Tab-separated table of C-alpha atoms and ligand atoms in Angstrom:
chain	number	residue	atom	x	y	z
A	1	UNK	CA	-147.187	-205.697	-234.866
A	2	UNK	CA	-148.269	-202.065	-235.452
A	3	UNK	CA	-149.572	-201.327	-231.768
A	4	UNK	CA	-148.445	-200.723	-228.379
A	5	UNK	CA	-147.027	-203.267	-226.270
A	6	UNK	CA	-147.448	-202.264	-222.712
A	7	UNK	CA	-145.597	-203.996	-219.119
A	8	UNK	CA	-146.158	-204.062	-215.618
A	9	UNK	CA	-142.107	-203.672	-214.177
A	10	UNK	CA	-142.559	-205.755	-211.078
A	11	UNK	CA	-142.931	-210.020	-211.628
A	12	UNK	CA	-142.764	-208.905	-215.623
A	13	UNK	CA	-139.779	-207.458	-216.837
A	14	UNK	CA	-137.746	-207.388	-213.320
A	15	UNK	CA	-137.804	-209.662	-209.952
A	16	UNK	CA	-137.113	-207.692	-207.079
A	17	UNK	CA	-137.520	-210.021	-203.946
A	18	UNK	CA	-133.770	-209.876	-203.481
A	19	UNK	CA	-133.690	-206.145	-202.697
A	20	UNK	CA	-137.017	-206.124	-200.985
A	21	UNK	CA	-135.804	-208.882	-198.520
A	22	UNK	CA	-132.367	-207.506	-197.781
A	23	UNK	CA	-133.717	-203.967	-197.143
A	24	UNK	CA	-136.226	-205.404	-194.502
A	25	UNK	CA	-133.636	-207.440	-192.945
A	26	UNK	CA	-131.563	-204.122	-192.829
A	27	UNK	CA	-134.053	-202.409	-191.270
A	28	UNK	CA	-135.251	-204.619	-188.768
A	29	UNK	CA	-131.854	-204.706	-187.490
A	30	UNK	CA	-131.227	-200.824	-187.868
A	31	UNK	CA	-134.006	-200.881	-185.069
A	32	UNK	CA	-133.303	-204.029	-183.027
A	33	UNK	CA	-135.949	-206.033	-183.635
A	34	UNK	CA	-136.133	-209.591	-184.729
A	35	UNK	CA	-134.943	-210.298	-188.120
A	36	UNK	CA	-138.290	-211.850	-190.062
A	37	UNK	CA	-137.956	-215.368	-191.350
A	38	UNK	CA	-138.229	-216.434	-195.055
A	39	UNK	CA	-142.347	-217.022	-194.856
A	40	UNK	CA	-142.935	-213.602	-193.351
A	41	UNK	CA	-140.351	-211.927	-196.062
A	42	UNK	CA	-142.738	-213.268	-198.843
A	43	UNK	CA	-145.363	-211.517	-197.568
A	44	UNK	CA	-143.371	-208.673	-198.122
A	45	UNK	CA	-143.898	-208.492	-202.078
A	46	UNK	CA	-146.663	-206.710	-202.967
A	47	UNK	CA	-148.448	-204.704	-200.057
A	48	UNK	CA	-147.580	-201.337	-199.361
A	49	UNK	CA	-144.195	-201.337	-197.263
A	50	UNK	CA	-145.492	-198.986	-193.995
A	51	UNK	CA	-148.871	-201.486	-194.318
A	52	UNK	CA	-146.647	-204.372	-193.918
A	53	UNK	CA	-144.266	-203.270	-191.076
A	54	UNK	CA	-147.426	-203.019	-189.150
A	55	UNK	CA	-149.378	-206.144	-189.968
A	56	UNK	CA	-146.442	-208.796	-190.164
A	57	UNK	CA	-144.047	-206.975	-187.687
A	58	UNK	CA	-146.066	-205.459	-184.893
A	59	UNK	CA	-145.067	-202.340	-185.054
A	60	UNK	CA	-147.048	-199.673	-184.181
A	61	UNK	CA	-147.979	-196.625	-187.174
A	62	UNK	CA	-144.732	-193.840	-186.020
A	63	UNK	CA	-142.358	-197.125	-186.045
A	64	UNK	CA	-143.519	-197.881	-189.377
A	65	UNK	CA	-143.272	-194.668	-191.066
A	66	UNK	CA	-139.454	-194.806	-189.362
A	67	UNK	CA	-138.976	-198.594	-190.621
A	68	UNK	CA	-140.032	-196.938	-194.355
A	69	UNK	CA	-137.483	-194.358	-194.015
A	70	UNK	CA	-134.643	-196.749	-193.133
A	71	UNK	CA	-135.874	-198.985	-196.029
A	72	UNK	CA	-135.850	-196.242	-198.463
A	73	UNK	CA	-132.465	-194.827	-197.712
A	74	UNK	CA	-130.995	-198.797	-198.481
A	75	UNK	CA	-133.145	-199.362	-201.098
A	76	UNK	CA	-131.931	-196.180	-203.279
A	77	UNK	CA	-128.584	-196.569	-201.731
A	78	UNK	CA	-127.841	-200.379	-202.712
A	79	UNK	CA	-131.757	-202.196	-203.119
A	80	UNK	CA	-132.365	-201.431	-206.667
A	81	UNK	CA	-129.073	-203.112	-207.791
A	82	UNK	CA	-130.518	-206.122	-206.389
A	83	UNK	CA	-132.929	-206.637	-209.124
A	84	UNK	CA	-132.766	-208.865	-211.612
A	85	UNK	CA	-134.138	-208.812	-215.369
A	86	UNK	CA	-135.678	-211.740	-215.855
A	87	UNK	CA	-133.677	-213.576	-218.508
A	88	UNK	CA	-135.132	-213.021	-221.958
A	89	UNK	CA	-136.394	-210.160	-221.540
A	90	UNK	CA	-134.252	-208.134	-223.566
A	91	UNK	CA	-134.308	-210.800	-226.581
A	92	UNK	CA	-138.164	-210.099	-226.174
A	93	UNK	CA	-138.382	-206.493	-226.259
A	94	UNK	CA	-136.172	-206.212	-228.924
A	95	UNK	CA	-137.931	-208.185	-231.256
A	96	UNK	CA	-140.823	-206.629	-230.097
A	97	UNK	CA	-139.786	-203.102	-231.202
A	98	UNK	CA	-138.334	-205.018	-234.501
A	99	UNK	CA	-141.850	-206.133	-235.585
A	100	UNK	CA	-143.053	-202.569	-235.438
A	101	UNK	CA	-144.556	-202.642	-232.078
A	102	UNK	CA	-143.975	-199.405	-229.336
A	103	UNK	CA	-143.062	-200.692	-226.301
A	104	UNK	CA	-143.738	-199.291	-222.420
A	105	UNK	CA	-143.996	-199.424	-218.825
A	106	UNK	CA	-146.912	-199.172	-216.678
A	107	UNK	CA	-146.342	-199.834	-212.913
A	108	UNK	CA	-147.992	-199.069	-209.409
A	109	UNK	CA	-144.159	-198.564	-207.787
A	110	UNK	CA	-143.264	-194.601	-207.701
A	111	UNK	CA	-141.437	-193.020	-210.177
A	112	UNK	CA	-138.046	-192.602	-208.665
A	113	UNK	CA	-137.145	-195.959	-208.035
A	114	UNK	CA	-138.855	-197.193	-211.348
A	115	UNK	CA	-136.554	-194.582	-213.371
A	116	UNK	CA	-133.623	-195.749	-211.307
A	117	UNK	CA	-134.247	-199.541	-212.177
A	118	UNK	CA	-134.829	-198.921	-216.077
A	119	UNK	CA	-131.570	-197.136	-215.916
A	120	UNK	CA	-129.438	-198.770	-214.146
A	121	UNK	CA	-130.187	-201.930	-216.224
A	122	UNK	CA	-130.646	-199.961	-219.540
A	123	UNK	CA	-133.937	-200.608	-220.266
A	124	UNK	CA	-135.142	-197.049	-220.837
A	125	UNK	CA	-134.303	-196.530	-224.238
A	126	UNK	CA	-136.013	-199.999	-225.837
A	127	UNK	CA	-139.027	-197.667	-223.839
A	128	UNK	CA	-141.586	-195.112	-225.936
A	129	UNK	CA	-143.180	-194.265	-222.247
A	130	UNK	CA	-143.152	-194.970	-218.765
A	131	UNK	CA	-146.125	-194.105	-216.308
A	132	UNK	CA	-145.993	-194.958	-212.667
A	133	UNK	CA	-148.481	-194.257	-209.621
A	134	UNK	CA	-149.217	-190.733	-208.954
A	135	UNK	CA	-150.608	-189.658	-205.430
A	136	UNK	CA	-154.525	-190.932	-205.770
A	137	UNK	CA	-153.905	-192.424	-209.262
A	138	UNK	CA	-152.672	-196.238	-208.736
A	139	UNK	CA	-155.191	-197.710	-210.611
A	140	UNK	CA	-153.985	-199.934	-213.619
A	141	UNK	CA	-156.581	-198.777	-215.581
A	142	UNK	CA	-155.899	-194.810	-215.755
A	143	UNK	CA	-152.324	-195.794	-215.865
A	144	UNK	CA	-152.895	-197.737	-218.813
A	145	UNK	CA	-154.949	-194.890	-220.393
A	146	UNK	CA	-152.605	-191.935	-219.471
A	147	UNK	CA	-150.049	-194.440	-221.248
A	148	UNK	CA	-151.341	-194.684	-224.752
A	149	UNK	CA	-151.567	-191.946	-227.449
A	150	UNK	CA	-155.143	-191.219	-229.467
A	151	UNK	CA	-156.192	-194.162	-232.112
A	152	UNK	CA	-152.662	-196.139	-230.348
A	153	UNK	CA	-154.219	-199.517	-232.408
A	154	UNK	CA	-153.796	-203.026	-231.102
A	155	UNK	CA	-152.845	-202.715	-227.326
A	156	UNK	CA	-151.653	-205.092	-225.323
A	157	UNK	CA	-151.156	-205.315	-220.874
A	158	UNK	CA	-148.188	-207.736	-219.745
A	159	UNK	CA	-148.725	-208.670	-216.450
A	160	UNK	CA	-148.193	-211.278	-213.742
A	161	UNK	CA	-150.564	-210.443	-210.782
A	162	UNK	CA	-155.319	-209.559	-211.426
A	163	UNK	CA	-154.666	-206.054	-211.352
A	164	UNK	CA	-152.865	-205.641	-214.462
A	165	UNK	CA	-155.413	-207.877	-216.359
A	166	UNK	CA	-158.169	-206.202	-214.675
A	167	UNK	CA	-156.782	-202.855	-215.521
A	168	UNK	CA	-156.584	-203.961	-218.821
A	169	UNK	CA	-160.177	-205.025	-219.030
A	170	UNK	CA	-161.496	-202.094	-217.981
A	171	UNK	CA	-159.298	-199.588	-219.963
A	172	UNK	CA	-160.344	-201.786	-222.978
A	173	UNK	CA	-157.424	-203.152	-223.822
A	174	UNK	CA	-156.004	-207.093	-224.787
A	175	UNK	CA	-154.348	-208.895	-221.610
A	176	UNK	CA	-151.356	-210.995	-221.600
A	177	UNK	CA	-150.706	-212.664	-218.055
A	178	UNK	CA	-147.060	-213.952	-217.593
A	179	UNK	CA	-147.285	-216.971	-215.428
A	180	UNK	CA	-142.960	-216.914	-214.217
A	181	UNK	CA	-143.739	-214.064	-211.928
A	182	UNK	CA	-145.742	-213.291	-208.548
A	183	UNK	CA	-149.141	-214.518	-209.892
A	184	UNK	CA	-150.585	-217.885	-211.050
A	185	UNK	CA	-152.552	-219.186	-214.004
A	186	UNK	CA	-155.774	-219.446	-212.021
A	187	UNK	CA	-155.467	-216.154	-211.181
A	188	UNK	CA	-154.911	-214.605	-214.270
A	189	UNK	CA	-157.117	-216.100	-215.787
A	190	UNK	CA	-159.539	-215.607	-213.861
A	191	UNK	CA	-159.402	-211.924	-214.204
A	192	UNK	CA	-159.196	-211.287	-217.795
A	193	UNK	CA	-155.614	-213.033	-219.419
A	194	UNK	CA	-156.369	-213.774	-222.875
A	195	UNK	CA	-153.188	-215.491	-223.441
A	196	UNK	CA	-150.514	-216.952	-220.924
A	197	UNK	CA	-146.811	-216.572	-221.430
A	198	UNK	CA	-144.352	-219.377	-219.412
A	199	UNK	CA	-141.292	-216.965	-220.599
A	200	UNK	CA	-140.707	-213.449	-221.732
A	201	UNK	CA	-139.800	-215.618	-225.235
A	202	UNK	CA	-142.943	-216.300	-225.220
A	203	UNK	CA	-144.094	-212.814	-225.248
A	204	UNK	CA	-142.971	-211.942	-228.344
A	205	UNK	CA	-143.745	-215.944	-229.775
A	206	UNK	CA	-147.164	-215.208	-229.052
A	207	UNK	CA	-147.401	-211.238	-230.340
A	208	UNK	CA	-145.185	-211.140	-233.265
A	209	UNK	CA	-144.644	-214.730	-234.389
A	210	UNK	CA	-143.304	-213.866	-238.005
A	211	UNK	CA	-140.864	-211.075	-236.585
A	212	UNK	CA	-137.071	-213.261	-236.576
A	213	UNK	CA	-135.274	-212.498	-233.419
A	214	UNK	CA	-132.713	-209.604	-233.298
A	215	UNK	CA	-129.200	-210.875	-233.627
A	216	UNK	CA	-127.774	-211.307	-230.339
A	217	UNK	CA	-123.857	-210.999	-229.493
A	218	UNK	CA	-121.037	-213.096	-229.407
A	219	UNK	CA	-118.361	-212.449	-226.808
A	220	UNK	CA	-114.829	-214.283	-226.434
A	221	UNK	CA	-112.690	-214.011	-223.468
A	222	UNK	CA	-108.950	-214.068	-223.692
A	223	UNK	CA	-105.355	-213.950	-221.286
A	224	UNK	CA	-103.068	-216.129	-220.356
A	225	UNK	CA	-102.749	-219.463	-217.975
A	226	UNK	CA	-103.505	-218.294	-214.858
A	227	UNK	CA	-104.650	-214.502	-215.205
A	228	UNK	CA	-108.055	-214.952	-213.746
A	229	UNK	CA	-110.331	-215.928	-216.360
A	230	UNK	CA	-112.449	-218.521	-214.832
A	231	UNK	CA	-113.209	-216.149	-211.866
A	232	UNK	CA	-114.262	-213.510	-214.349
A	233	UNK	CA	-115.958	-215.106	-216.940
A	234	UNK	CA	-118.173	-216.486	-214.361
A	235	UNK	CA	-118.957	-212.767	-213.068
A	236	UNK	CA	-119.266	-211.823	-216.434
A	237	UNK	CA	-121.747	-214.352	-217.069
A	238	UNK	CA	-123.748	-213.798	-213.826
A	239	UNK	CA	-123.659	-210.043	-214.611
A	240	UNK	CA	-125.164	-210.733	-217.962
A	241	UNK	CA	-127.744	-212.866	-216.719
A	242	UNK	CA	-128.926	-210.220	-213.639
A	243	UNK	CA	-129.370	-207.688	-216.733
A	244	UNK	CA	-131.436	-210.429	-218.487
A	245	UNK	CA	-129.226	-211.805	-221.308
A	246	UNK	CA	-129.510	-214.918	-221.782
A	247	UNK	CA	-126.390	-216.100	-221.821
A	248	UNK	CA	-124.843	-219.412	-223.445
A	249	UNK	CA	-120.996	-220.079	-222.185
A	250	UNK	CA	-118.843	-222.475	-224.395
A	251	UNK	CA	-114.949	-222.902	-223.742
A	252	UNK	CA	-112.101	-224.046	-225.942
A	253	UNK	CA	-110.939	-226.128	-226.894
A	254	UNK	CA	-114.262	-227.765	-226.620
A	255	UNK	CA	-117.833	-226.796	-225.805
A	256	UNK	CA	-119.125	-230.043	-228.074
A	257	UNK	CA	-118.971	-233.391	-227.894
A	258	UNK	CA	-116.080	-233.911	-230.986
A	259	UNK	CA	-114.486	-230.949	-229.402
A	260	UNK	CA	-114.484	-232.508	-225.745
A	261	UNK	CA	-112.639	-234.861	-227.403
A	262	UNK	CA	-110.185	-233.415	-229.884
A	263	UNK	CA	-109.629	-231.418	-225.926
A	264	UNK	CA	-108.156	-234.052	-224.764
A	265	UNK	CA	-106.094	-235.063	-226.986
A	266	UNK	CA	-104.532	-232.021	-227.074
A	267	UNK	CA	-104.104	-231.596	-223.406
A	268	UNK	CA	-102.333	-234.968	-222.805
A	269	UNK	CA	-99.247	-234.475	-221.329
A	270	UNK	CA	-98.695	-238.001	-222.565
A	271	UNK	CA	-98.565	-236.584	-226.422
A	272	UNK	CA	-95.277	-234.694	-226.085
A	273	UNK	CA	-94.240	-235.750	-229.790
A	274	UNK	CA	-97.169	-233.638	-231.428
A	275	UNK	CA	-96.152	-231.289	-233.851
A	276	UNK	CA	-97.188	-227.837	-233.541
A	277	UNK	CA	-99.152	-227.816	-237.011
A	278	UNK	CA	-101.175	-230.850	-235.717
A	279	UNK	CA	-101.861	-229.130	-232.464
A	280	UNK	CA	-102.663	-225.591	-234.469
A	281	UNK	CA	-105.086	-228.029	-236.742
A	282	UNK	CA	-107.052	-229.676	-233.957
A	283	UNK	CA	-107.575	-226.315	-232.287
A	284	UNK	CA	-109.263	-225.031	-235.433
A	285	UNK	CA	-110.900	-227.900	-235.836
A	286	UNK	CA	-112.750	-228.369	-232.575
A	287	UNK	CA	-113.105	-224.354	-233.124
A	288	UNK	CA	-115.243	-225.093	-236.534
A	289	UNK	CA	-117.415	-227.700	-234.694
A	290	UNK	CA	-118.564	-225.143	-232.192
A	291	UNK	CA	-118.796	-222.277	-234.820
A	292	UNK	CA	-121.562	-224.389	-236.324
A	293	UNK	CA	-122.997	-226.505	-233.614
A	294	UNK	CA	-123.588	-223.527	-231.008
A	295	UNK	CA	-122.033	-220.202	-231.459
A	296	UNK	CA	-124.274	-219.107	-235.131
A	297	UNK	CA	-127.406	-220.707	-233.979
A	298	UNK	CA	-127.554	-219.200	-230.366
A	299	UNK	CA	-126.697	-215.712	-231.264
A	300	UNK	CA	-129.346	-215.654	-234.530
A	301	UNK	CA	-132.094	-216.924	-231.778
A	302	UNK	CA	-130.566	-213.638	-229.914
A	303	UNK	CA	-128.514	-215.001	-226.843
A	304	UNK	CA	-124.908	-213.867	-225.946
A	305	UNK	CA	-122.136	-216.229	-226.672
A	306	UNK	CA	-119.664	-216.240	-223.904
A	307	UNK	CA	-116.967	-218.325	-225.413
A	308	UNK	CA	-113.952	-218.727	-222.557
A	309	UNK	CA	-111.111	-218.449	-225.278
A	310	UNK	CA	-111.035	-218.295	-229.042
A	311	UNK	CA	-109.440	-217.758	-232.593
A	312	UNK	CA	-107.002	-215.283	-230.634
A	313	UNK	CA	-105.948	-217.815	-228.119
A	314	UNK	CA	-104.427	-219.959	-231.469
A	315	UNK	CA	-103.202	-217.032	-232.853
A	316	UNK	CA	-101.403	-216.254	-229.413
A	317	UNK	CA	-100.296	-219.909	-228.655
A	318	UNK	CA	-99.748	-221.239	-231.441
A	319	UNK	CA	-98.557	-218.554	-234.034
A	320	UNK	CA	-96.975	-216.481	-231.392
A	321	UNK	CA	-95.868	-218.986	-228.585
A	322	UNK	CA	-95.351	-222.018	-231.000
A	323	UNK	CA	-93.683	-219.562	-233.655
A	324	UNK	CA	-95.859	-221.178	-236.763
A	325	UNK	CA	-96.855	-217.442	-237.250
A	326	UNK	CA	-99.811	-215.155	-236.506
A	327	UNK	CA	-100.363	-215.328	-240.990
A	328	UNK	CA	-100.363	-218.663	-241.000
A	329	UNK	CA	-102.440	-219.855	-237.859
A	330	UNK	CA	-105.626	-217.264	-239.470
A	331	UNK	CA	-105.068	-218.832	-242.743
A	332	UNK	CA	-105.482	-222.804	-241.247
A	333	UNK	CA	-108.504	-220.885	-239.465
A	334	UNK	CA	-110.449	-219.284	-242.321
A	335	UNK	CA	-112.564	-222.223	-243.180
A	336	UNK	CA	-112.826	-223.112	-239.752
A	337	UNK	CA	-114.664	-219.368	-238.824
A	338	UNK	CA	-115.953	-218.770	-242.320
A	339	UNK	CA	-116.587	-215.223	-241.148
A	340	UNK	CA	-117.455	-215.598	-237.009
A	341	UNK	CA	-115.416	-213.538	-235.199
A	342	UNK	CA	-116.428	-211.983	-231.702
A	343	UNK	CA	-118.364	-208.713	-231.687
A	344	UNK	CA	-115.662	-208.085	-228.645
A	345	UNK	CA	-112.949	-209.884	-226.816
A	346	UNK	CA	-112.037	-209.473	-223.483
A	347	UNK	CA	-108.289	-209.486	-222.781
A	348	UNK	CA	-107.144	-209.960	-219.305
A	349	UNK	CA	-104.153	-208.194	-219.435
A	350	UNK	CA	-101.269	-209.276	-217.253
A	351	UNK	CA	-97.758	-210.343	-216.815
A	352	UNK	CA	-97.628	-213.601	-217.519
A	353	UNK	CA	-95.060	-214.611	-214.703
A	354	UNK	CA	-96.912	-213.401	-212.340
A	355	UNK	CA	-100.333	-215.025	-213.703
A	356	UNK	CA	-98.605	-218.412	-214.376
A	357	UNK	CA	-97.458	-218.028	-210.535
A	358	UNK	CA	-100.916	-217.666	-209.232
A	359	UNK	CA	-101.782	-220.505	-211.596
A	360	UNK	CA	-99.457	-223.103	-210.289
A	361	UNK	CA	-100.580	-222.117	-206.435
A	362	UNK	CA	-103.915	-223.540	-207.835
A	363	UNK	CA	-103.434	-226.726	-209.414
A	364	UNK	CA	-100.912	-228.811	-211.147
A	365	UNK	CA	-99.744	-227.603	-214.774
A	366	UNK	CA	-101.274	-229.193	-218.532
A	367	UNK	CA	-98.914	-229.918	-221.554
A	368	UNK	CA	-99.065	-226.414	-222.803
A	369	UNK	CA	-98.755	-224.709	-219.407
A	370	UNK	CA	-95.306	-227.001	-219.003
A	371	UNK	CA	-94.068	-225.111	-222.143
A	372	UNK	CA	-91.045	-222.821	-221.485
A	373	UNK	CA	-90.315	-219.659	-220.130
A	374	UNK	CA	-89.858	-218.272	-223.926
A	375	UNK	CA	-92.454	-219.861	-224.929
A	376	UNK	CA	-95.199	-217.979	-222.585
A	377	UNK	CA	-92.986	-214.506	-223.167
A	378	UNK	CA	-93.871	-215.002	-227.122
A	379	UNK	CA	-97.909	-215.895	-226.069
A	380	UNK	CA	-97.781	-212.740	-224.229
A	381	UNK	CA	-96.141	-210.364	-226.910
A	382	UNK	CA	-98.499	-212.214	-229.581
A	383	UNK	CA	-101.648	-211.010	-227.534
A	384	UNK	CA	-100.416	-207.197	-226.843
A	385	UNK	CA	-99.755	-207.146	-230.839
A	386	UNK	CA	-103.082	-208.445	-231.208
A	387	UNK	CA	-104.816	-206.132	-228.639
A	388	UNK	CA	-102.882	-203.189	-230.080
A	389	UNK	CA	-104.223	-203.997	-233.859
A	390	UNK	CA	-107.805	-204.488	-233.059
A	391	UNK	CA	-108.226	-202.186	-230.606
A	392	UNK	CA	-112.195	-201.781	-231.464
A	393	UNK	CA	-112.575	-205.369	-230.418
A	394	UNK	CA	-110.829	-205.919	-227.932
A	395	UNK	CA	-111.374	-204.925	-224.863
A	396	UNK	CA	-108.191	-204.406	-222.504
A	397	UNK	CA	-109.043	-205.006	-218.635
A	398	UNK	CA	-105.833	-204.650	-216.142
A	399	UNK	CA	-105.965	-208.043	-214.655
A	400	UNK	CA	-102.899	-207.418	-212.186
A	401	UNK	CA	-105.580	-206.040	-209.967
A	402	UNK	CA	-107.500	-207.301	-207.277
A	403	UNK	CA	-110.817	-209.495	-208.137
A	404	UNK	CA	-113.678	-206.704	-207.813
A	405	UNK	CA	-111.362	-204.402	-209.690
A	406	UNK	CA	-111.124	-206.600	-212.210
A	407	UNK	CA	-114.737	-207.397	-212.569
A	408	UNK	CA	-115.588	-203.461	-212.555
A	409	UNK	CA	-113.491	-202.688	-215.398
A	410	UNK	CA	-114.827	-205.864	-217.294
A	411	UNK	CA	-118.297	-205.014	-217.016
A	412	UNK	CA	-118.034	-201.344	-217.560
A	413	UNK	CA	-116.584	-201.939	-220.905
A	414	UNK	CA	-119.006	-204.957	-222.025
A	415	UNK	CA	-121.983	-203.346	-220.433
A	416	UNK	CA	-121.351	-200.023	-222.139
A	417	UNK	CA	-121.064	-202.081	-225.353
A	418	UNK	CA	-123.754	-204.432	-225.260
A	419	UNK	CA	-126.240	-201.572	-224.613
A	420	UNK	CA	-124.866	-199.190	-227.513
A	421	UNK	CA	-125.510	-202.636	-229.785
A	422	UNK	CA	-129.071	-202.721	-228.882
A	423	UNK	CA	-130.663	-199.107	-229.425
B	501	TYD	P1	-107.508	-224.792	-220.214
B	501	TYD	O1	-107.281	-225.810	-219.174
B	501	TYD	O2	-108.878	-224.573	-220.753
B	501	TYD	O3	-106.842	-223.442	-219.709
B	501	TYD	P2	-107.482	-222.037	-219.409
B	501	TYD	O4	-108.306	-222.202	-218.206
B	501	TYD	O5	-106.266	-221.176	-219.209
B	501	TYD	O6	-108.259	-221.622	-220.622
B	501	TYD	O7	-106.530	-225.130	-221.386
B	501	TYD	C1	-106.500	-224.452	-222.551
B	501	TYD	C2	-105.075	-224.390	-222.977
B	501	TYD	O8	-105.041	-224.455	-224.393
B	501	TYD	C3	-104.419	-223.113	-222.581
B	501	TYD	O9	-103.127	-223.361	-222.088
B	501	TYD	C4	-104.310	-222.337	-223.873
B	501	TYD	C5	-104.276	-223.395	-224.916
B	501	TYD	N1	-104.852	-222.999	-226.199
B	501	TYD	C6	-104.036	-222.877	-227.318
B	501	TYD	O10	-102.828	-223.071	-227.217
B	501	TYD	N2	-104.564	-222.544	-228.518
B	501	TYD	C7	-105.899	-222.350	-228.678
B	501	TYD	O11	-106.382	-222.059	-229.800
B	501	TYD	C8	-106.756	-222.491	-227.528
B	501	TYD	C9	-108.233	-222.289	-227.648
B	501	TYD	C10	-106.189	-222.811	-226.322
């Protein structure tokens, strides 16, 4: 598309009730008053914030200004973090910019906290421009103007509530009303939507339908029994999805229907007489299942694979823990990946007597968690070796750590990853 795409920031590319209803609550406690209930905290989205105090909280003009103040101070404190991207968005705007289009942001909110939000959640540099409300200039329409270059051809507003599509009218340029935000069909429609998007997918399905999606990402996440991986790869995956990734999880052995059950054959504690060939085999092959059946196609539509173990976890196990060899166990793998490997692993990095310890305190012990003591010593050794050769990939977090610690390091790493990918 060779044009400018423009979006409103609010109910378009980012939902912010979260932050807007925590900082009220904040403040009306900061001040002793009544903490509003979940009808009056709607009303709250939208309306100028001093306007509101008054109208749906009684207070009187000075006790507003001071309610704004307290808001503020949360809101640049902790308030922005609390918005979330809606999901998609990313896989949008990147094929957006792929198709030839220039992509920015046009929004009534004030600069700072606008700036704040596109940075935080590393939006800013998919962004040619970003124009908020000046003193006396609010309007969508000058906005939109002050926006575009000279001769910018095909323009397009993205917006969810009448003023973006009006401001589009009247600045003379197309209007696309997204219908998953703070405004309905009838209204945007109403007041000048050309064309209605259910998803920010269907931004870019409706603007550049001949432009493929950008490759998305494909992320594995390693350690042993019992270092904290469920906890993490659920924060991982909630983290994702606040930036707006959209984010498909898979674990193995498993993640498909054949692999669900070559899973539980290989978990059995009842199958003690398996050899450790067969159980390196069915490992690869419930790994080749998934390859095909989710991993490739999600990530060419452009969604991160989260994939809770993987090629490494065989390699570890079973050529390190098993002793069939770290050669070998790739080689029975090769046809199995035919070239998918992660773009980065996440390695939870910890002693494994002390993770099998917290393990145990959780639940009772599978067939390969019985293994022995040598056995789990060789695992470990297998993924430092592995960690220490692909160092590029793998990304080492220090999992004897408590949780949040954890999850910081994680997500500093991946964040600071998946953002480099994406310029
Ligand atoms: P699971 O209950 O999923 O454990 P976890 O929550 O620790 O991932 O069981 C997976 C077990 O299978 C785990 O003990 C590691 C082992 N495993 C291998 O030995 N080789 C492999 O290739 C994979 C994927 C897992």
């Amino acid at each position: 598309m060779n044009g400018w795409v423009l979006f409103d920031l609010d109910g378009t590319l980012t939902r912010s009730e979260e932050g807007i209803w925590n900082g009220v609550r904040y403040t009306a406690e900061k001040m002793g008053r009544p903490v509003p209930g979940a009808e009056t905290l709607r009303r709250f989205i939208g309306p100028p914030l001093e306007w509101s105090f008054r109208e749906y909280m009684g207070m009187t003009p000075e006790e507003a200004r001071q309610a704004q103040t307290i808001y503020r101070e949360r809101y640049q404190a902790v308030g922005y973090l609390e918005n979330r991207v809606y999901p998609g968005v990313r896989a949008a705007l990147r094929r957006l910019r792929k198709s030839g289009a220039r992509l920015g942001v046009v929004t009534g909110k004030p600069i700072g906290p606008t700036r704040m939000i596109l940075d935080h959640f590393g939006l800013s540099p998919l962004l040619e421009t970003v124009v908020s409300a000046t003193d006396g200039h609010a309007e969508k329409e000058h906005l939109i103007r002050e926006a575009l270059p000279e001769n910018p051809g095909e323009v397009w507003m993205v917006g969810d509530r009448r003023f973006d599509m009006e401001g589009a009218v009247k600045a003379g340029v197309h209007a696309l009303g997204v219908t998953y935000g703070y405004g309905d069909e009838e209204e945007l429609l109403s007041s000048g939507a050309e064309r209605l998007a259910a998803s920010p997918r269907e931004i870019a399905d409706l603007l550049c339908p001949e432009t493929p999606w950008e490759r998305g990402a494909f992320l594995s996440m390693e350690g042993m029994d019992g270092s904290g991986k469920g906890t993490q790869i659920q924060v991982l995956r909630e983290t994702l999805e606040r930036y707006g990734w959209e984010v498909v999880s898979c674990r193995e052995p498993g993640g498909t229907a054949i692999g669900e059950k070559i899973r539980q054959i290989l978990l059995d504690r009842e199958n003690s007489a398996m050899t450790d060939i067969t159980e390196a085999l069915l490992y690869a092959a419930a790994r080749a299942q998934l390859v095909r059946e989710v991993i490739r196609p999600a990530v060419t539509d452009g969604r991160v694979v989260l994939c809770d173990r993987f090629v490494d976890s065989s390699a570890a196990y079973q050529g390190g823990g098993r002793q069939l060899g770290v050669d070998l166990v790739r080689k029975i793998n090769e046809p199995a990946l035919a070239g998918t490997m992660p773009d980065w692993t996440v390695w939870l990095d910890i002693d494994h007597q002390r993770a099998l310890r917290r393990r145990c305190a959780v639940s009772e012990p599978d067939r390969i968690e019985l293994a022995d003591n040598g056995f789990h010593t060789r695992t470990e050794q297998a993924y430092r070796d592995l960690a220490a050769a692909e160092a590029d990939r793998f990304l080492t977090v220090n999992a004897d750590q408590d949780r949040e610690a954890v999850s910081a390091e994680m997500m500093n790493q991946v964040l600071a990853r998946l953002m480099e990918a994406e310029r």
